[in-house]
Short mmCIF file of C-alpha atoms in Angstrom, two decimals:
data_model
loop_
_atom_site.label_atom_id
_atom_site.label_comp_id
_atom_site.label_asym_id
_atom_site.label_seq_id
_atom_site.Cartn_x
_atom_site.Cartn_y
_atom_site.Cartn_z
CA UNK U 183 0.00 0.00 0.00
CA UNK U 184 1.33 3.34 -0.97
CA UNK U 185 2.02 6.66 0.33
CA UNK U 186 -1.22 8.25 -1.74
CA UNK U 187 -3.75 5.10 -0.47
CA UNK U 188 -2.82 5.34 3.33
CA UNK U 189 -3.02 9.34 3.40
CA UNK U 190 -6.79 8.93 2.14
CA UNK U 191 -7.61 6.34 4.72
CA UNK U 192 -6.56 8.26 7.54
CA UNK U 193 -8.39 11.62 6.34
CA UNK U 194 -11.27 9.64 5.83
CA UNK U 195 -11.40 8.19 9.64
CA UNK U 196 -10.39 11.89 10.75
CA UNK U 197 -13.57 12.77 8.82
CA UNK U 198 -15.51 10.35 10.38
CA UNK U 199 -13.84 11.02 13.73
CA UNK U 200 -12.19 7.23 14.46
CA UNK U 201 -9.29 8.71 15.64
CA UNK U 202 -7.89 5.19 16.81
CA UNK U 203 -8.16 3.72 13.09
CA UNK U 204 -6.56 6.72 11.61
CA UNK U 205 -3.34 6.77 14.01
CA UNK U 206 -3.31 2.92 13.78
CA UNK U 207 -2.85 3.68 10.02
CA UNK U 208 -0.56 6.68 10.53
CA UNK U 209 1.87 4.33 12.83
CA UNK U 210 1.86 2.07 10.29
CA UNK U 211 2.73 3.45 7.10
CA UNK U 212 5.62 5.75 9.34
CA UNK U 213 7.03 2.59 10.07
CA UNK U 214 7.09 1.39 6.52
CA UNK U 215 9.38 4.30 5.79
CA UNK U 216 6.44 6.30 4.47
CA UNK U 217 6.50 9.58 4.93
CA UNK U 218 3.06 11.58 5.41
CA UNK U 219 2.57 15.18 3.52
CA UNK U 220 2.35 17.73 6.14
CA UNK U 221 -1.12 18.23 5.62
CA UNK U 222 -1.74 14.61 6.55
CA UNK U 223 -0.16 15.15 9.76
CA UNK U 224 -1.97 18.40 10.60
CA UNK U 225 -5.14 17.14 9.92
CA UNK U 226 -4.54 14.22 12.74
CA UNK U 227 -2.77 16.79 14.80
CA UNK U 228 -5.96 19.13 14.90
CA UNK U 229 -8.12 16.86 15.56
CA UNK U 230 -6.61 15.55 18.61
CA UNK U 231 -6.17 19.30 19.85
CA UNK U 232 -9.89 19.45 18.97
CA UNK U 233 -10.49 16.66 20.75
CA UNK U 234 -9.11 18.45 24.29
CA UNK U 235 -6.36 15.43 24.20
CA UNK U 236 -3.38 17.82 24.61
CA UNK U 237 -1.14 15.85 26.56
CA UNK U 238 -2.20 13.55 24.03
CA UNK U 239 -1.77 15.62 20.97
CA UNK U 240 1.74 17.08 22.65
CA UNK U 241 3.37 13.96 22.96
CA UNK U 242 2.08 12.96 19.11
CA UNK U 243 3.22 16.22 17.83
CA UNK U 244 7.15 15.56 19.71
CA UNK U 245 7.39 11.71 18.62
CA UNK U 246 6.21 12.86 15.08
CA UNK U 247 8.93 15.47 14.99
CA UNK U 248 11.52 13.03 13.60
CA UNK U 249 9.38 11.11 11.07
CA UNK U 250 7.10 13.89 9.63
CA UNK U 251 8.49 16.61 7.66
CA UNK U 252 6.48 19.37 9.93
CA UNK U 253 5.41 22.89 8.69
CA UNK U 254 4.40 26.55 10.55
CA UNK U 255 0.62 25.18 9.90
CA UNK U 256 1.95 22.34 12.37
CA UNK U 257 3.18 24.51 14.82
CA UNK U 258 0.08 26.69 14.77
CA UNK U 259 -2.06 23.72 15.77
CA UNK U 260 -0.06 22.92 18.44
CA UNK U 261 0.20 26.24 19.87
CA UNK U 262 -3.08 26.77 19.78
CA UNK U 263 -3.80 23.35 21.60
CA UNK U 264 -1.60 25.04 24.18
CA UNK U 265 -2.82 28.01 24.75
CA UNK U 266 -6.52 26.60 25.08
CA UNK U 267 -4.91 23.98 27.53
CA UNK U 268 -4.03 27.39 29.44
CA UNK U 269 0.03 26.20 29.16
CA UNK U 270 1.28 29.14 27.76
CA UNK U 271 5.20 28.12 28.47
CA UNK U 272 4.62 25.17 26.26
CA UNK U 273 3.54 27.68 23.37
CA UNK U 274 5.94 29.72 23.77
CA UNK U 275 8.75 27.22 23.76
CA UNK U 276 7.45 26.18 20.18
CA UNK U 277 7.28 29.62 18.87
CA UNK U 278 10.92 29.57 19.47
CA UNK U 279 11.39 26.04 17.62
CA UNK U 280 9.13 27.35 14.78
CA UNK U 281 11.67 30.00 14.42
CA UNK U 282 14.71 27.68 14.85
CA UNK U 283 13.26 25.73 12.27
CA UNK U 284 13.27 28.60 9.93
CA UNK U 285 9.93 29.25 9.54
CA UNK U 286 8.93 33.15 9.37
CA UNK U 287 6.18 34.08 12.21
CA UNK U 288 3.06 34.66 10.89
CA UNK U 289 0.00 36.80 11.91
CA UNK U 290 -2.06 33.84 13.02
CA UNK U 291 -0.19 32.09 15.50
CA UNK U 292 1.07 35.64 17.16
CA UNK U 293 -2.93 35.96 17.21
CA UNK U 294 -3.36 32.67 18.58
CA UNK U 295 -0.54 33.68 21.44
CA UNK U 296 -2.01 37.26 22.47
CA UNK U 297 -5.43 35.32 22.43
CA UNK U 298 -3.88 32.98 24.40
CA UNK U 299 -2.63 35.06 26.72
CA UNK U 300 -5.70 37.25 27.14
CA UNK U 301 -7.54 34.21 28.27
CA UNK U 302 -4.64 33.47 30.98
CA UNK U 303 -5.00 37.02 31.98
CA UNK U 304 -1.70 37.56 31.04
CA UNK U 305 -2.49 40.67 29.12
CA UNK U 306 1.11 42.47 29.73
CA UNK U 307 2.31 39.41 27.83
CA UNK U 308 -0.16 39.97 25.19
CA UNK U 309 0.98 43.38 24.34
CA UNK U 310 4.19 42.85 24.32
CA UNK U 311 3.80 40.61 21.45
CA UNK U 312 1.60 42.72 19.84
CA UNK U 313 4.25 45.24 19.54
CA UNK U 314 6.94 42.81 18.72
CA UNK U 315 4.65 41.60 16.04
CA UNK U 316 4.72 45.72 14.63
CA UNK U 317 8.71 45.62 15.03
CA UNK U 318 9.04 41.88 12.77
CA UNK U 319 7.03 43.35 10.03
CA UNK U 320 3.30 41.68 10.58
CA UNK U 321 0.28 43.64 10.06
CA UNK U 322 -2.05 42.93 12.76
CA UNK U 323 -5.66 42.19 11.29
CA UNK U 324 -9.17 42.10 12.79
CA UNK U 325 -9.03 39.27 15.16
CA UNK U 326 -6.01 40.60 16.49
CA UNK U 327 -7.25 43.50 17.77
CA UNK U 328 -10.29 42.83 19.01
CA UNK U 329 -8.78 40.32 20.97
CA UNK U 330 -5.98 42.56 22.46
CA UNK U 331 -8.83 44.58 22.92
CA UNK U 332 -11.19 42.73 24.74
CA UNK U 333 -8.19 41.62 26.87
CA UNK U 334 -7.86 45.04 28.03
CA UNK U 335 -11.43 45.25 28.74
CA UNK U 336 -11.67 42.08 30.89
CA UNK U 337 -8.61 42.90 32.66
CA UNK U 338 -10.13 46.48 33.53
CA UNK U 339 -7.53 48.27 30.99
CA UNK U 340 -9.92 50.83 30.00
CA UNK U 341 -7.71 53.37 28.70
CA UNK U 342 -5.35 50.70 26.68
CA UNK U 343 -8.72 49.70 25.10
CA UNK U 344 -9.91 52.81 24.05
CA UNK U 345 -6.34 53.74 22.64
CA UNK U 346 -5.94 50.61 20.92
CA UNK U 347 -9.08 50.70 18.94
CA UNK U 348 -8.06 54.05 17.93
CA UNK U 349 -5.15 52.69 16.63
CA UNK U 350 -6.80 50.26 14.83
CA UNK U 351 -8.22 52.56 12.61
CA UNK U 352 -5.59 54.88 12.34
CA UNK U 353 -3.51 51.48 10.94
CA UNK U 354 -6.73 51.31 8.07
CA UNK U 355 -8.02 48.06 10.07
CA UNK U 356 -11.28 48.34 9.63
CA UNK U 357 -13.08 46.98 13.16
CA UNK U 358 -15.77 43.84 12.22
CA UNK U 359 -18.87 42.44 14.64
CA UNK U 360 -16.95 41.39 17.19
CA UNK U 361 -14.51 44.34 17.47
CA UNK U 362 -18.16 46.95 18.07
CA UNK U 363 -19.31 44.36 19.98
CA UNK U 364 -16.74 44.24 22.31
CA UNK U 365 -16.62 48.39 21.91
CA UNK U 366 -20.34 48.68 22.67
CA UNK U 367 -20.25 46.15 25.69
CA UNK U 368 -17.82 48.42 27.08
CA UNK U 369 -19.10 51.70 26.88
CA UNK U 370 -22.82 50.41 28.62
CA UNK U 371 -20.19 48.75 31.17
CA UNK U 372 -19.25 52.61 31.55
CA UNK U 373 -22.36 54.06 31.77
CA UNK U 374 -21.57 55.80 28.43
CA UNK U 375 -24.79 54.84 26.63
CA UNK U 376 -24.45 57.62 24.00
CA UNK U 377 -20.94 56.93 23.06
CA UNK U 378 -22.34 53.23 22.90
CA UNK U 379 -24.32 54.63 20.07
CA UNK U 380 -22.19 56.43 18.02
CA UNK U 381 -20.64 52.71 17.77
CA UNK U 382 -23.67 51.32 16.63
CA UNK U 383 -24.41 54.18 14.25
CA UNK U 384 -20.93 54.18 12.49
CA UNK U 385 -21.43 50.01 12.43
CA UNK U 386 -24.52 50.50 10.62
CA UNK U 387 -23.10 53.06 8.34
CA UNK U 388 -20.15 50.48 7.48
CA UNK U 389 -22.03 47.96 6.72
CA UNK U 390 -21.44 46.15 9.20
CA UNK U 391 -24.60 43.70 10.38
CA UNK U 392 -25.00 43.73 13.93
CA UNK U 393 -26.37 40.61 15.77
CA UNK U 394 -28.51 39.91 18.67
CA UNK U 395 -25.52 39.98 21.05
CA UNK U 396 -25.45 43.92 19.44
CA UNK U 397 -28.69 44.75 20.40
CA UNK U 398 -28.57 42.52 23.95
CA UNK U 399 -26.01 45.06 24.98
CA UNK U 400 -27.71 48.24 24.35
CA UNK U 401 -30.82 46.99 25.81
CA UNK U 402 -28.82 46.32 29.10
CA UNK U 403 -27.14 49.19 28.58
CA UNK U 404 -30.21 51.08 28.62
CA UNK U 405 -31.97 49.29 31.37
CA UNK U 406 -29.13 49.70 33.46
CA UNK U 407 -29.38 53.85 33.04
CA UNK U 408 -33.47 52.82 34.09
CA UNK U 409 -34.47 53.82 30.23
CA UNK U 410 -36.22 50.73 30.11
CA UNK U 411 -38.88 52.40 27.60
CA UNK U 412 -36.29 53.06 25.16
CA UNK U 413 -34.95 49.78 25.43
CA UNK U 414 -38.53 47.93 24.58
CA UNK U 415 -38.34 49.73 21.67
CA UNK U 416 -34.72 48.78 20.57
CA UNK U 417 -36.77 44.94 19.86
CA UNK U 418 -38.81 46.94 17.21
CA UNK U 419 -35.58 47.33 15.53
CA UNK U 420 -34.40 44.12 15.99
CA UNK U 421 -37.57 43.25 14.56
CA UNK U 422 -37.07 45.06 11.13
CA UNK U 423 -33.65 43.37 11.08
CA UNK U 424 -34.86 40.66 10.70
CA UNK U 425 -32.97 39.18 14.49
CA UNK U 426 -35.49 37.27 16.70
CA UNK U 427 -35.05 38.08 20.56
CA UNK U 428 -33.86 35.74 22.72
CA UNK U 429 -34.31 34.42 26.53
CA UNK U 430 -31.34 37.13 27.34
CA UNK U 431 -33.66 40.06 25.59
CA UNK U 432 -36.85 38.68 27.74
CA UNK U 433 -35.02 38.77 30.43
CA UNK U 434 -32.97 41.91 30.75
CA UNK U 435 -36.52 43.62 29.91
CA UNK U 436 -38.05 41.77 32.60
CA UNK U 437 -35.64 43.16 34.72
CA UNK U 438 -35.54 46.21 34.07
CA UNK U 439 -39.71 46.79 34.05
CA UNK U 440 -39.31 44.71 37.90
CA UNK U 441 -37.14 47.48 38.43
CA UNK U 442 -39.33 50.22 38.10
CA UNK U 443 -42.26 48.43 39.37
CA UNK U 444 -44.00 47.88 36.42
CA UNK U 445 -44.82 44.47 37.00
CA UNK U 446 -47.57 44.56 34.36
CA UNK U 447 -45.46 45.10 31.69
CA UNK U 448 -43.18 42.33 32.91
CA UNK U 449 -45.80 39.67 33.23
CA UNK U 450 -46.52 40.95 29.64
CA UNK U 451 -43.05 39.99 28.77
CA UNK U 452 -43.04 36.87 30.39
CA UNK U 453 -46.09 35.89 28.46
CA UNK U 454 -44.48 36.69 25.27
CA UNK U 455 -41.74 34.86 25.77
CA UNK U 456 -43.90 31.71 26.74
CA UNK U 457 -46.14 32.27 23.55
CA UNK U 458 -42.57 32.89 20.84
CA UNK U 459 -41.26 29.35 22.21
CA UNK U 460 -39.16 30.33 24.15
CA UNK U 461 -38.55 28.70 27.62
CA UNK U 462 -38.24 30.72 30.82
CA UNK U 463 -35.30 29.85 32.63
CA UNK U 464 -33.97 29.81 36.46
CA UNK U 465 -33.10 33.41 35.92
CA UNK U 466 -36.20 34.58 34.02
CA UNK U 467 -38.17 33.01 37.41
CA UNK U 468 -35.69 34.50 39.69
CA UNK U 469 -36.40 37.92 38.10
CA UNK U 470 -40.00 37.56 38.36
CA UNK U 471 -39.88 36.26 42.10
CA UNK U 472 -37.97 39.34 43.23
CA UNK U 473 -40.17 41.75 41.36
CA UNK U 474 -43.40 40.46 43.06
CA UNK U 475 -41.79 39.47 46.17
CA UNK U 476 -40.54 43.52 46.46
CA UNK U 477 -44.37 44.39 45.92
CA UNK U 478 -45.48 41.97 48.56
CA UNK U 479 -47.37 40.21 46.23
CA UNK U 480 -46.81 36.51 47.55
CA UNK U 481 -49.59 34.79 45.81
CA UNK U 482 -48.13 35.63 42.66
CA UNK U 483 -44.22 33.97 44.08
CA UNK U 484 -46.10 31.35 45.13
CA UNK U 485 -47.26 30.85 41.41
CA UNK U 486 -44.00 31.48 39.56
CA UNK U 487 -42.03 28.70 42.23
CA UNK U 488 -44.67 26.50 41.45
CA UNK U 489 -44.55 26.67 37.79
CA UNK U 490 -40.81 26.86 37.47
CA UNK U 491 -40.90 23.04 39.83
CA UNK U 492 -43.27 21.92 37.24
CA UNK U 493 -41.21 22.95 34.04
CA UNK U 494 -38.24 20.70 36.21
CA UNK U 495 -36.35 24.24 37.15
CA UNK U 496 -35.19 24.32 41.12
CA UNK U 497 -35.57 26.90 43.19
CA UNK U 498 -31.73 27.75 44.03
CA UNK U 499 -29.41 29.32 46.28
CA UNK U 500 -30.17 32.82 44.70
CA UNK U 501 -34.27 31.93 44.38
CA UNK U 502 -34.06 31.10 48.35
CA UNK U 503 -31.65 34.61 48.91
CA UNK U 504 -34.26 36.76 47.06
CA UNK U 505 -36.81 35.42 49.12
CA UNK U 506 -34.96 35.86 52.44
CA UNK U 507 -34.25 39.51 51.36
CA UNK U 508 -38.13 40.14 50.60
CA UNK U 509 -39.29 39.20 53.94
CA UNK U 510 -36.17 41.08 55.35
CA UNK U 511 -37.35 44.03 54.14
CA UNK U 512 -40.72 43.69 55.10
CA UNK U 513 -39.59 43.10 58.61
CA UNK U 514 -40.84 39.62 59.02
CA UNK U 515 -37.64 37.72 59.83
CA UNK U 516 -39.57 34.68 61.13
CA UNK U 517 -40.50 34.39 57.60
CA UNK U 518 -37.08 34.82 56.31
CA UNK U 519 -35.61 32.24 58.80
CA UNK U 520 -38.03 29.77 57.62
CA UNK U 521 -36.87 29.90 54.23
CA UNK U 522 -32.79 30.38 55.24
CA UNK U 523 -33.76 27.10 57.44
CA UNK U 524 -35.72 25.24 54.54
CA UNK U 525 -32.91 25.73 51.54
CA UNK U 526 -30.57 24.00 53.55
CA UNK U 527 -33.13 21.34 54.12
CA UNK U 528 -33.08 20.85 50.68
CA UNK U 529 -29.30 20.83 50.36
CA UNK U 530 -28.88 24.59 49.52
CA UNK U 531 -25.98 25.80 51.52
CA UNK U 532 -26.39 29.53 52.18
CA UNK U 533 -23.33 31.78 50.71
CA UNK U 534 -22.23 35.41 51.89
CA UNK U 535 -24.93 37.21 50.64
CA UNK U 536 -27.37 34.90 52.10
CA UNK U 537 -25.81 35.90 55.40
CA UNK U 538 -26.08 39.69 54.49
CA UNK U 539 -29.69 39.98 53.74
CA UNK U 540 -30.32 38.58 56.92
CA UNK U 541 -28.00 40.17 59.08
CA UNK U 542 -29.29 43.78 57.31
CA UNK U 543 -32.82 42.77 58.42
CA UNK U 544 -31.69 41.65 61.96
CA UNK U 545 -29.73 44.23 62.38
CA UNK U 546 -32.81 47.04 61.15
CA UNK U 547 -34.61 45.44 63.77
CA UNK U 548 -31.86 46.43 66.11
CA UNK U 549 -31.89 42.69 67.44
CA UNK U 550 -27.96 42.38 67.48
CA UNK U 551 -27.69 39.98 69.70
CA UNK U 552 -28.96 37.31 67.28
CA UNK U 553 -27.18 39.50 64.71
CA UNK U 554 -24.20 38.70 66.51
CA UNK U 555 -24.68 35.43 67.35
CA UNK U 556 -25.94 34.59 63.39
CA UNK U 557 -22.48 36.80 62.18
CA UNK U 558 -19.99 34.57 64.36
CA UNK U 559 -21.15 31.42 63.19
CA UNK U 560 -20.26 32.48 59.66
CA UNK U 561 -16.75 31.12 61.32
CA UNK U 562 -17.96 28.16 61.76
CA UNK U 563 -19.10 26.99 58.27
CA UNK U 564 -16.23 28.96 56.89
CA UNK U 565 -17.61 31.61 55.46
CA UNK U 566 -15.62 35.15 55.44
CA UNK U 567 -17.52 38.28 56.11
CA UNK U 568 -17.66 40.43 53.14
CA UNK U 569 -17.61 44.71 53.81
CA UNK U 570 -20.53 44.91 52.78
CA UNK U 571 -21.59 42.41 56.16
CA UNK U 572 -19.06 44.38 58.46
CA UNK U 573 -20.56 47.73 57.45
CA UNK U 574 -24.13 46.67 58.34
CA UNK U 575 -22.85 45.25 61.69
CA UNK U 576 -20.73 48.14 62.39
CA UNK U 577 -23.78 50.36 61.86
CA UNK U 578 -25.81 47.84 64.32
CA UNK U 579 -24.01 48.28 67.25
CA UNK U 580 -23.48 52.21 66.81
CA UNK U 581 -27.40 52.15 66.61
CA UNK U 582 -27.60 50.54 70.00
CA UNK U 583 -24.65 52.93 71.26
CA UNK U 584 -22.44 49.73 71.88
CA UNK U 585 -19.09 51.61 70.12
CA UNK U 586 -16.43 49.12 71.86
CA UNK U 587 -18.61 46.16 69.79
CA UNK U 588 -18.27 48.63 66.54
CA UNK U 589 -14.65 49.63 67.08
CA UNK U 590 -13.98 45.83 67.70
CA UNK U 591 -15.17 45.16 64.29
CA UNK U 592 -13.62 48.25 62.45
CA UNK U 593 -10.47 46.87 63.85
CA UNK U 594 -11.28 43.08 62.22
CA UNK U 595 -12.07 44.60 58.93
CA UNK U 596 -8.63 46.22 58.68
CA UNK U 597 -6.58 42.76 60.03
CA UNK U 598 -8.84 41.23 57.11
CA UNK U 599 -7.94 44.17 54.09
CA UNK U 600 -10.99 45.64 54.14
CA UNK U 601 -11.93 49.23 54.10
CA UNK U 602 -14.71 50.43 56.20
CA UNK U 603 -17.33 52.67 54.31
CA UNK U 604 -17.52 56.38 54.95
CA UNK U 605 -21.34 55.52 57.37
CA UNK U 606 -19.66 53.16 59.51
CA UNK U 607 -16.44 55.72 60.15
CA UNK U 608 -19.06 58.51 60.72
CA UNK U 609 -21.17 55.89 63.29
CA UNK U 610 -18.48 54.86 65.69
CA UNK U 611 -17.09 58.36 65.12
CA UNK U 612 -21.15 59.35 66.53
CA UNK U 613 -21.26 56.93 68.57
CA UNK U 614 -17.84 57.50 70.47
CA UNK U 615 -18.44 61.38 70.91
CA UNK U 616 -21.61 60.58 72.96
CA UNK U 617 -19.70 58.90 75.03
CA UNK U 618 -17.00 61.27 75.38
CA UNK U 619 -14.20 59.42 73.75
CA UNK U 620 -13.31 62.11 71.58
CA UNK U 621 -9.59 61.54 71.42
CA UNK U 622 -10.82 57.83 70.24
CA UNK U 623 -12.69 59.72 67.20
CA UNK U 624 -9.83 61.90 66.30
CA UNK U 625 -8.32 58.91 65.17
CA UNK U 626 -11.01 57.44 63.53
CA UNK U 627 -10.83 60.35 61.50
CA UNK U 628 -7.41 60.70 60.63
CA UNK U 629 -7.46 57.16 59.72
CA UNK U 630 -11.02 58.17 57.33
CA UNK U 631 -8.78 60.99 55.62
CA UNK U 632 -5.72 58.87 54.96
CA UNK U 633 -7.84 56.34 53.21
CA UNK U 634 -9.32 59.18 51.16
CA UNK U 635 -13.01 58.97 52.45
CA UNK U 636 -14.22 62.67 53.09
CA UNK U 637 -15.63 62.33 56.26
CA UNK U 638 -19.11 64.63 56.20
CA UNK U 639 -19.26 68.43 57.39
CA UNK U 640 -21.31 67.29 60.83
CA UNK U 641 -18.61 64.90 61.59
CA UNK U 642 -16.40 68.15 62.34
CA UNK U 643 -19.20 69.33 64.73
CA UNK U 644 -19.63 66.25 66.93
CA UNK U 645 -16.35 65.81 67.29
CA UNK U 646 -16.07 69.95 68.26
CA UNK U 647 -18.87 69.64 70.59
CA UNK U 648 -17.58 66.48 72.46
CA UNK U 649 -14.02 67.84 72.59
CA UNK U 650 -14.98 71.37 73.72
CA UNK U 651 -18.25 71.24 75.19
CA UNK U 652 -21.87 72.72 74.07
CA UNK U 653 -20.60 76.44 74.52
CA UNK U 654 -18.68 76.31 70.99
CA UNK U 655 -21.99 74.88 68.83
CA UNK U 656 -23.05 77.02 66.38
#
């Protein structure tokens, strides 16, 4: 059997993905003194990479190295196979061989690298190849930038971002979908809904189709800056593009109509969605059950828990939190200990923010000694107070005028690396001047100012009045 016969049969169980019969094949005409075309071998190689063998495909790729006449198409794969594995070292190593071997760098695998990298987090990396790419003579394209990009986003790089899509153009790469996607995504991030905007407008002027992921971010965009009217009508739009909506478009408008407390036009939404074919999911219910649970409206939750268990969707640690947090507010905590009590029945474990809502709602009742008791056994099950939890305690105890309790805890957060808020400083700081400890809230303050919280104007006053006595208030 020749060269020409065994190449086909291993394509053709690559095709049909038997990758035992095709290696089988490959070790055997190798050790006939065959040797494959390149393309042979890369074809095996990237499916095994495919495949998420890359230990696999890594020891196939070094074994091969001898036998196979390799090519930078070979060296690609395999760096790309590392860099999804997350072993950057490894992919680096073999752009080095590549280059040893002779082989000029190309555009794609320094893409597949900075990509690579991004993903890792490893963004300093990333641009440092981006720029060495620029110095070898290779014109970065699309995909290269809006991945250098996007890694800038992720990694909160704002500025770099920014500048590098302005370079982009100024280089005549024109940005594609995925390069305004990534653009708009970030500007709604930002708040900066009208500069998100001008992206879609010069998009559409390009010629450039957007997608529902496009429109998905303006309408979050929007409901975030509570324009949820404006959003609704970005679906028209969609409409007359010709892009169906999707469970993500139902939802965020869900959201953002809970959010203003126009549960009608949610329920209107949800209906919709039902009627289009679309099903709800744990989120869409979630949204729902904290809108009507906010309004009080418990026959409703009741409804929307018991259709979501009979469409095989769980109530879950978040459904349970939401819940918690509704009767917190509403000051019935017996109810909200039934339900922290009954998700861990059901195998729920609680998480931080579990813990908050209730502590927030203990602590508004000013019952801090179950406050307390409830916040130490966060210990126990190894859960770490968040600042958010501290704050909310610290505030407790100045409420009840216990400041050695708040002081004790301002003291914990800073042993743990947190930084109080500027209302717990200006509560023990309260709470300390009534009882004369004014040297004690001197500190307090200088500590406020040297972690650059401004302290407010009355602070000044208190602290005046308990140091000098009622003749100097003004």
């Amino acid at each position: 059997m020749g060269a020409f016969l065994y190449e086909s049969i291993i394509n053709a169980y690559v095709l049909s993905r038997s990758i035992e019969q095709a290696l089988f094949y490959f070790n055997q005409m190798v050790d006939k003194g065959l040797v494959p075309r390149p393309n042979t071998f890369n074809c095996l190689l990237d499916y095994l990479v495919k495949s998420s063998c890359f230990e696999r495909s890594w020891l196939f790729f070094h074994e091969s190295k001898e036998k196979v006449k390799l090519d930078v198409y070979s060296y690609g794969i395999m760096i790309k196979g590392c860099c999804e594995a997350g072993d950057l070292n490894r992919g680096f190593e073999l752009l080095v061989q590549s280059e040893e071997m002779g082989f000029s760098p190309n555009v794609v695998i320094y893409t597949t690298l900075i990509d690579g990298c991004c993903k890792n987090k490893d963004v300093q990396r990333a641009k440092q190849l981006f720029y060495k790419m620029e110095e070898l003579g290779l014109a970065a394209n699309q995909y290269t930038y809006t991945v250098l990009i996007n890694g800038f986003f992720k990694k909160g790089l704002k500025k770099d971002g920014f500048e590098l899509y302005e370079k982009m153009q100024l280089d005549g790469v024109l940005p594609n979908l995925y390069t305004y996607n990534c653009m708009i995504n970030e500007c709604c991030n930002e708040r900066k809904i009208n500069k998100a905007y001008e992206l879609f407008d010069e998009m559409c002027k390009r010629g450039v189709t957007s997608n529902v992921v496009t429109y998905n971010t303006l309408i979050r965009g929007l409901c975030r800056e509570m324009r949820i009217w404006e959003a609704e009508n970005l679906v028209g739009l969609m409409k007359r593009a010709s892009i169906n909506s999707n469970l993500v478009t139902y939802n965020t408008l869900i959201h953002g109509f809970c959010s203003i407390g126009r549960l009608d036009k949610a329920l209107s939404l949800f209906d919709r969605l039902k009627s289009n074919g679309i099903s709800p999911s744990l989120v869409t219910y979630n949204v729902l059950i904290e809108g009507y649970s906010n309004a009080g409206n418990w026959v409703r939750v009741t409804d929307f828990v018991r259709e979501m268990e009979e469409r095989g969707i769980s109530p879950s640690r978040v459904t349970y939190t939401i819940l918690i947090n509704a009767h917190a507010r509403f000051e019935d905590m017996e109810k909200a200990f039934h339900f922290y009590s009954y998700m861990q029945k059901v195998g729920l474990v609680p998480d931080v923010h579990t813990y908050g809502v209730l502590l927030h709602g203990l602590c508004m009742k000013g019952k801090m000694n179950e406050a307390s008791k409830l916040f130490r056994s966060m210990a126990e099950i190894k859960i770490e107070p968040s600042d958010v939890i501290f704050n909310t305690m610290i505030n407790g105890y100045c409420k009840e005028g216990s400041s050695f309790r708040a002081l004790r805890l301002l003291k914990e957060m800073e042993d743990k690396g947190l930084v109080p808020n500027v209302a717990s400083y200006s509560s023990t700081i309260g709470v300390l001047c009534k009882d004369g400890k004014w040297q004690e809230a001197e500190v307090l303050l200088n500590k406020m100012m040297e972690l650059g919280l401004k302290p407010p104007i009355y602070i000044y006053n208190i602290i005046s009045e308990a140091k000098y006595g009622k003749e100097l208030r003004t």
